């Protein structure tokens, strides 16, 4: 689900680089005006448009999920793999645990750099990022499902354990498909 959300984010950001910018489908009210031309605000500092802030937050959640950082579901899955490997306890298993940990660090560094470049380091003459209502709803749904998977991760792990046990014993499936005799 996090990869699907990243795919949706990539499309939104890529479209933001297009010439037309898709301005007809804006959700946030500050997408049609320059946030720096606001006479009512005399606050120092940089004003961040709501679309950019929403995309940045969504990218952060996706990055943490894919990298397997706590408290999201990617961490629960990675922790389940590490737990199974530690129970076996061989040298290859500990090497795999090390590789899992280092790959999480690599994913975290790579996606963070990509997010900073794609969201925060845009060219000044590039059109503004516009997020449509359907895209925002789909993105919020995917990220909400990721968070729900983290909250109810125990049920997902039980389901995965039952599936793994079922796959380890193919006799029932073979008998159901091929009938009583087999080939």
CSV table of C-alpha atoms in Angstrom, one decimal:
chain,number,residue,atom,x,y,z
A,1,UNK,CA,0.0,0.0,0.0
A,2,UNK,CA,2.9,2.3,0.7
A,3,UNK,CA,4.3,1.6,-2.7
A,4,UNK,CA,0.9,2.4,-4.3
A,5,UNK,CA,0.8,5.7,-2.4
A,6,UNK,CA,4.4,6.5,-3.6
A,7,UNK,CA,3.3,5.7,-7.1
A,8,UNK,CA,0.4,8.2,-6.7
A,9,UNK,CA,2.7,10.8,-5.2
A,10,UNK,CA,5.1,10.4,-8.1
A,11,UNK,CA,2.4,11.0,-10.6
A,12,UNK,CA,1.2,14.2,-8.7
A,13,UNK,CA,4.7,15.5,-8.5
A,14,UNK,CA,5.5,14.7,-12.2
A,15,UNK,CA,2.3,16.4,-13.3
A,16,UNK,CA,3.3,19.4,-11.3
A,17,UNK,CA,6.4,19.7,-13.6
A,18,UNK,CA,4.2,19.7,-16.7
A,19,UNK,CA,3.4,22.9,-18.5
A,20,UNK,CA,-0.3,23.1,-17.7
A,21,UNK,CA,0.1,22.0,-14.0
A,22,UNK,CA,-3.5,20.7,-13.9
A,23,UNK,CA,-4.7,23.9,-12.2
A,24,UNK,CA,-8.4,23.2,-12.8
A,25,UNK,CA,-8.6,20.5,-10.0
A,26,UNK,CA,-7.1,22.3,-7.0
A,27,UNK,CA,-8.3,21.3,-3.5
A,28,UNK,CA,-6.5,23.8,-1.3
A,29,UNK,CA,-7.3,27.5,-1.5
A,30,UNK,CA,-3.7,28.7,-1.6
A,31,UNK,CA,-2.9,26.9,-4.8
A,32,UNK,CA,-4.1,29.7,-7.1
A,33,UNK,CA,-2.2,32.5,-5.5
A,34,UNK,CA,1.4,33.2,-4.6
A,35,UNK,CA,1.8,32.6,-0.9
A,36,UNK,CA,4.4,35.4,-0.7
A,37,UNK,CA,2.0,38.1,-2.0
A,38,UNK,CA,-0.2,38.2,1.1
A,39,UNK,CA,-0.5,41.6,2.6
A,40,UNK,CA,-2.6,40.4,5.6
A,41,UNK,CA,0.3,38.3,6.9
A,42,UNK,CA,3.3,40.2,8.3
A,43,UNK,CA,5.0,37.1,9.7
A,44,UNK,CA,8.6,36.5,8.8
A,45,UNK,CA,9.6,33.1,7.4
A,46,UNK,CA,8.6,30.9,4.5
A,47,UNK,CA,5.0,30.2,3.8
A,48,UNK,CA,4.5,26.6,2.7
A,49,UNK,CA,1.4,25.9,0.4
A,50,UNK,CA,-1.0,23.3,1.9
A,51,UNK,CA,-0.6,21.0,-1.1
A,52,UNK,CA,3.2,20.9,-0.7
A,53,UNK,CA,2.8,20.3,3.1
A,54,UNK,CA,0.3,17.5,2.5
A,55,UNK,CA,2.5,15.8,-0.1
A,56,UNK,CA,5.5,16.2,2.1
A,57,UNK,CA,3.7,14.5,5.0
A,58,UNK,CA,2.4,11.7,2.8
A,59,UNK,CA,5.9,11.1,1.4
A,60,UNK,CA,7.3,11.0,5.0
A,61,UNK,CA,4.7,8.3,6.0
A,62,UNK,CA,5.4,6.3,2.8
A,63,UNK,CA,9.2,6.5,3.4
A,64,UNK,CA,8.9,5.3,7.0
A,65,UNK,CA,6.6,2.5,5.9
A,66,UNK,CA,8.9,1.3,3.1
A,67,UNK,CA,12.0,1.6,5.2
A,68,UNK,CA,10.4,-0.5,8.0
A,69,UNK,CA,10.6,2.1,10.7
A,70,UNK,CA,8.5,2.0,13.8
A,71,UNK,CA,5.6,2.3,14.5
A,72,UNK,CA,4.2,1.6,11.0
A,73,UNK,CA,3.4,-1.8,9.4
A,74,UNK,CA,6.6,-2.1,7.5
A,75,UNK,CA,8.4,-2.3,10.9
A,76,UNK,CA,6.0,-5.0,12.1
A,77,UNK,CA,6.7,-7.2,9.0
A,78,UNK,CA,10.4,-6.6,9.3
A,79,UNK,CA,10.3,-7.4,13.0
A,80,UNK,CA,8.5,-10.7,12.2
A,81,UNK,CA,11.2,-11.6,9.7
A,82,UNK,CA,13.9,-10.8,12.2
A,83,UNK,CA,12.2,-12.7,15.0
A,84,UNK,CA,12.0,-15.8,12.8
A,85,UNK,CA,15.6,-15.5,11.7
A,86,UNK,CA,16.8,-15.0,15.3
A,87,UNK,CA,15.0,-18.1,16.4
A,88,UNK,CA,17.0,-20.2,13.9
A,89,UNK,CA,20.2,-18.5,15.0
A,90,UNK,CA,22.7,-19.5,12.3
A,91,UNK,CA,25.4,-17.4,10.8
A,92,UNK,CA,23.5,-16.9,7.6
A,93,UNK,CA,20.5,-15.9,9.6
A,94,UNK,CA,22.4,-13.2,11.5
A,95,UNK,CA,23.9,-12.0,8.2
A,96,UNK,CA,20.3,-11.7,6.8
A,97,UNK,CA,19.3,-9.7,9.9
A,98,UNK,CA,22.2,-7.3,9.3
A,99,UNK,CA,21.3,-7.0,5.6
A,100,UNK,CA,17.7,-6.2,6.6
A,101,UNK,CA,18.8,-3.5,9.0
A,102,UNK,CA,21.3,-1.9,6.5
A,103,UNK,CA,18.8,-2.1,3.7
A,104,UNK,CA,16.3,-0.1,5.8
A,105,UNK,CA,18.9,2.5,6.4
A,106,UNK,CA,19.7,2.7,2.7
A,107,UNK,CA,16.0,3.0,1.8
A,108,UNK,CA,15.6,5.7,4.4
A,109,UNK,CA,18.5,7.7,3.1
A,110,UNK,CA,17.6,7.2,-0.6
A,111,UNK,CA,13.9,8.1,-0.3
A,112,UNK,CA,14.6,11.1,2.0
A,113,UNK,CA,16.9,12.5,-0.6
A,114,UNK,CA,14.4,11.8,-3.4
A,115,UNK,CA,11.6,13.5,-1.4
A,116,UNK,CA,13.7,16.6,-0.7
A,117,UNK,CA,14.6,16.9,-4.3
A,118,UNK,CA,11.1,16.2,-5.6
A,119,UNK,CA,9.0,18.2,-3.1
A,120,UNK,CA,11.2,21.0,-1.6
A,121,UNK,CA,13.8,21.7,-4.2
A,122,UNK,CA,11.5,22.8,-7.1
A,123,UNK,CA,12.6,25.3,-9.6
A,124,UNK,CA,11.3,28.8,-9.1
A,125,UNK,CA,9.6,29.0,-12.5
A,126,UNK,CA,8.0,25.6,-12.2
A,127,UNK,CA,4.2,25.6,-11.9
A,128,UNK,CA,2.8,25.0,-8.4
A,129,UNK,CA,1.9,21.5,-7.2
A,130,UNK,CA,-1.9,20.9,-7.5
A,131,UNK,CA,-3.6,18.0,-5.8
A,132,UNK,CA,-7.1,17.0,-7.0
A,133,UNK,CA,-9.8,15.9,-4.6
A,134,UNK,CA,-9.9,12.4,-6.0
A,135,UNK,CA,-6.1,12.1,-5.6
A,136,UNK,CA,-6.1,13.4,-2.1
A,137,UNK,CA,-8.9,11.0,-1.2
A,138,UNK,CA,-7.0,8.0,-2.7
A,139,UNK,CA,-3.8,9.1,-1.0
A,140,UNK,CA,-5.5,9.5,2.4
A,141,UNK,CA,-7.2,6.1,2.0
A,142,UNK,CA,-3.9,4.3,1.2
A,143,UNK,CA,-2.1,6.0,4.0
A,144,UNK,CA,-5.0,5.3,6.4
A,145,UNK,CA,-4.9,1.6,5.4
A,146,UNK,CA,-1.2,1.6,6.1
A,147,UNK,CA,-1.8,3.0,9.6
A,148,UNK,CA,-4.7,0.5,10.2
A,149,UNK,CA,-2.4,-2.3,9.1
A,150,UNK,CA,0.1,-1.2,11.8
A,151,UNK,CA,-2.6,-0.9,14.5
A,152,UNK,CA,-4.1,-4.3,13.6
A,153,UNK,CA,-0.8,-6.0,12.6
A,154,UNK,CA,-1.4,-9.0,14.9
A,155,UNK,CA,-4.4,-10.1,12.8
A,156,UNK,CA,-2.4,-9.8,9.6
A,157,UNK,CA,0.5,-11.8,11.1
A,158,UNK,CA,-1.9,-14.6,12.2
A,159,UNK,CA,-3.3,-14.6,8.6
A,160,UNK,CA,0.2,-14.8,7.2
A,161,UNK,CA,1.1,-17.6,9.6
A,162,UNK,CA,-2.0,-19.6,8.6
A,163,UNK,CA,-1.2,-19.0,4.9
A,164,UNK,CA,2.4,-20.2,5.3
A,165,UNK,CA,1.3,-23.3,7.2
A,166,UNK,CA,-1.2,-24.1,4.4
A,167,UNK,CA,1.4,-23.6,1.7
A,168,UNK,CA,3.8,-25.9,3.6
A,169,UNK,CA,1.3,-28.7,3.3
A,170,UNK,CA,0.1,-28.8,-0.3
A,171,UNK,CA,-1.6,-32.2,0.0
A,172,UNK,CA,-5.0,-30.7,0.8
A,173,UNK,CA,-4.8,-28.4,-2.2
A,174,UNK,CA,-3.6,-31.1,-4.6
A,175,UNK,CA,-6.3,-33.4,-3.4
A,176,UNK,CA,-9.0,-30.7,-3.9
A,177,UNK,CA,-7.8,-29.8,-7.4
A,178,UNK,CA,-6.9,-33.1,-8.8
A,179,UNK,CA,-9.5,-35.2,-7.1
A,180,UNK,CA,-9.0,-38.3,-5.1
A,181,UNK,CA,-6.4,-40.1,-7.3
A,182,UNK,CA,-3.8,-37.5,-8.2
A,183,UNK,CA,-1.5,-38.0,-11.1
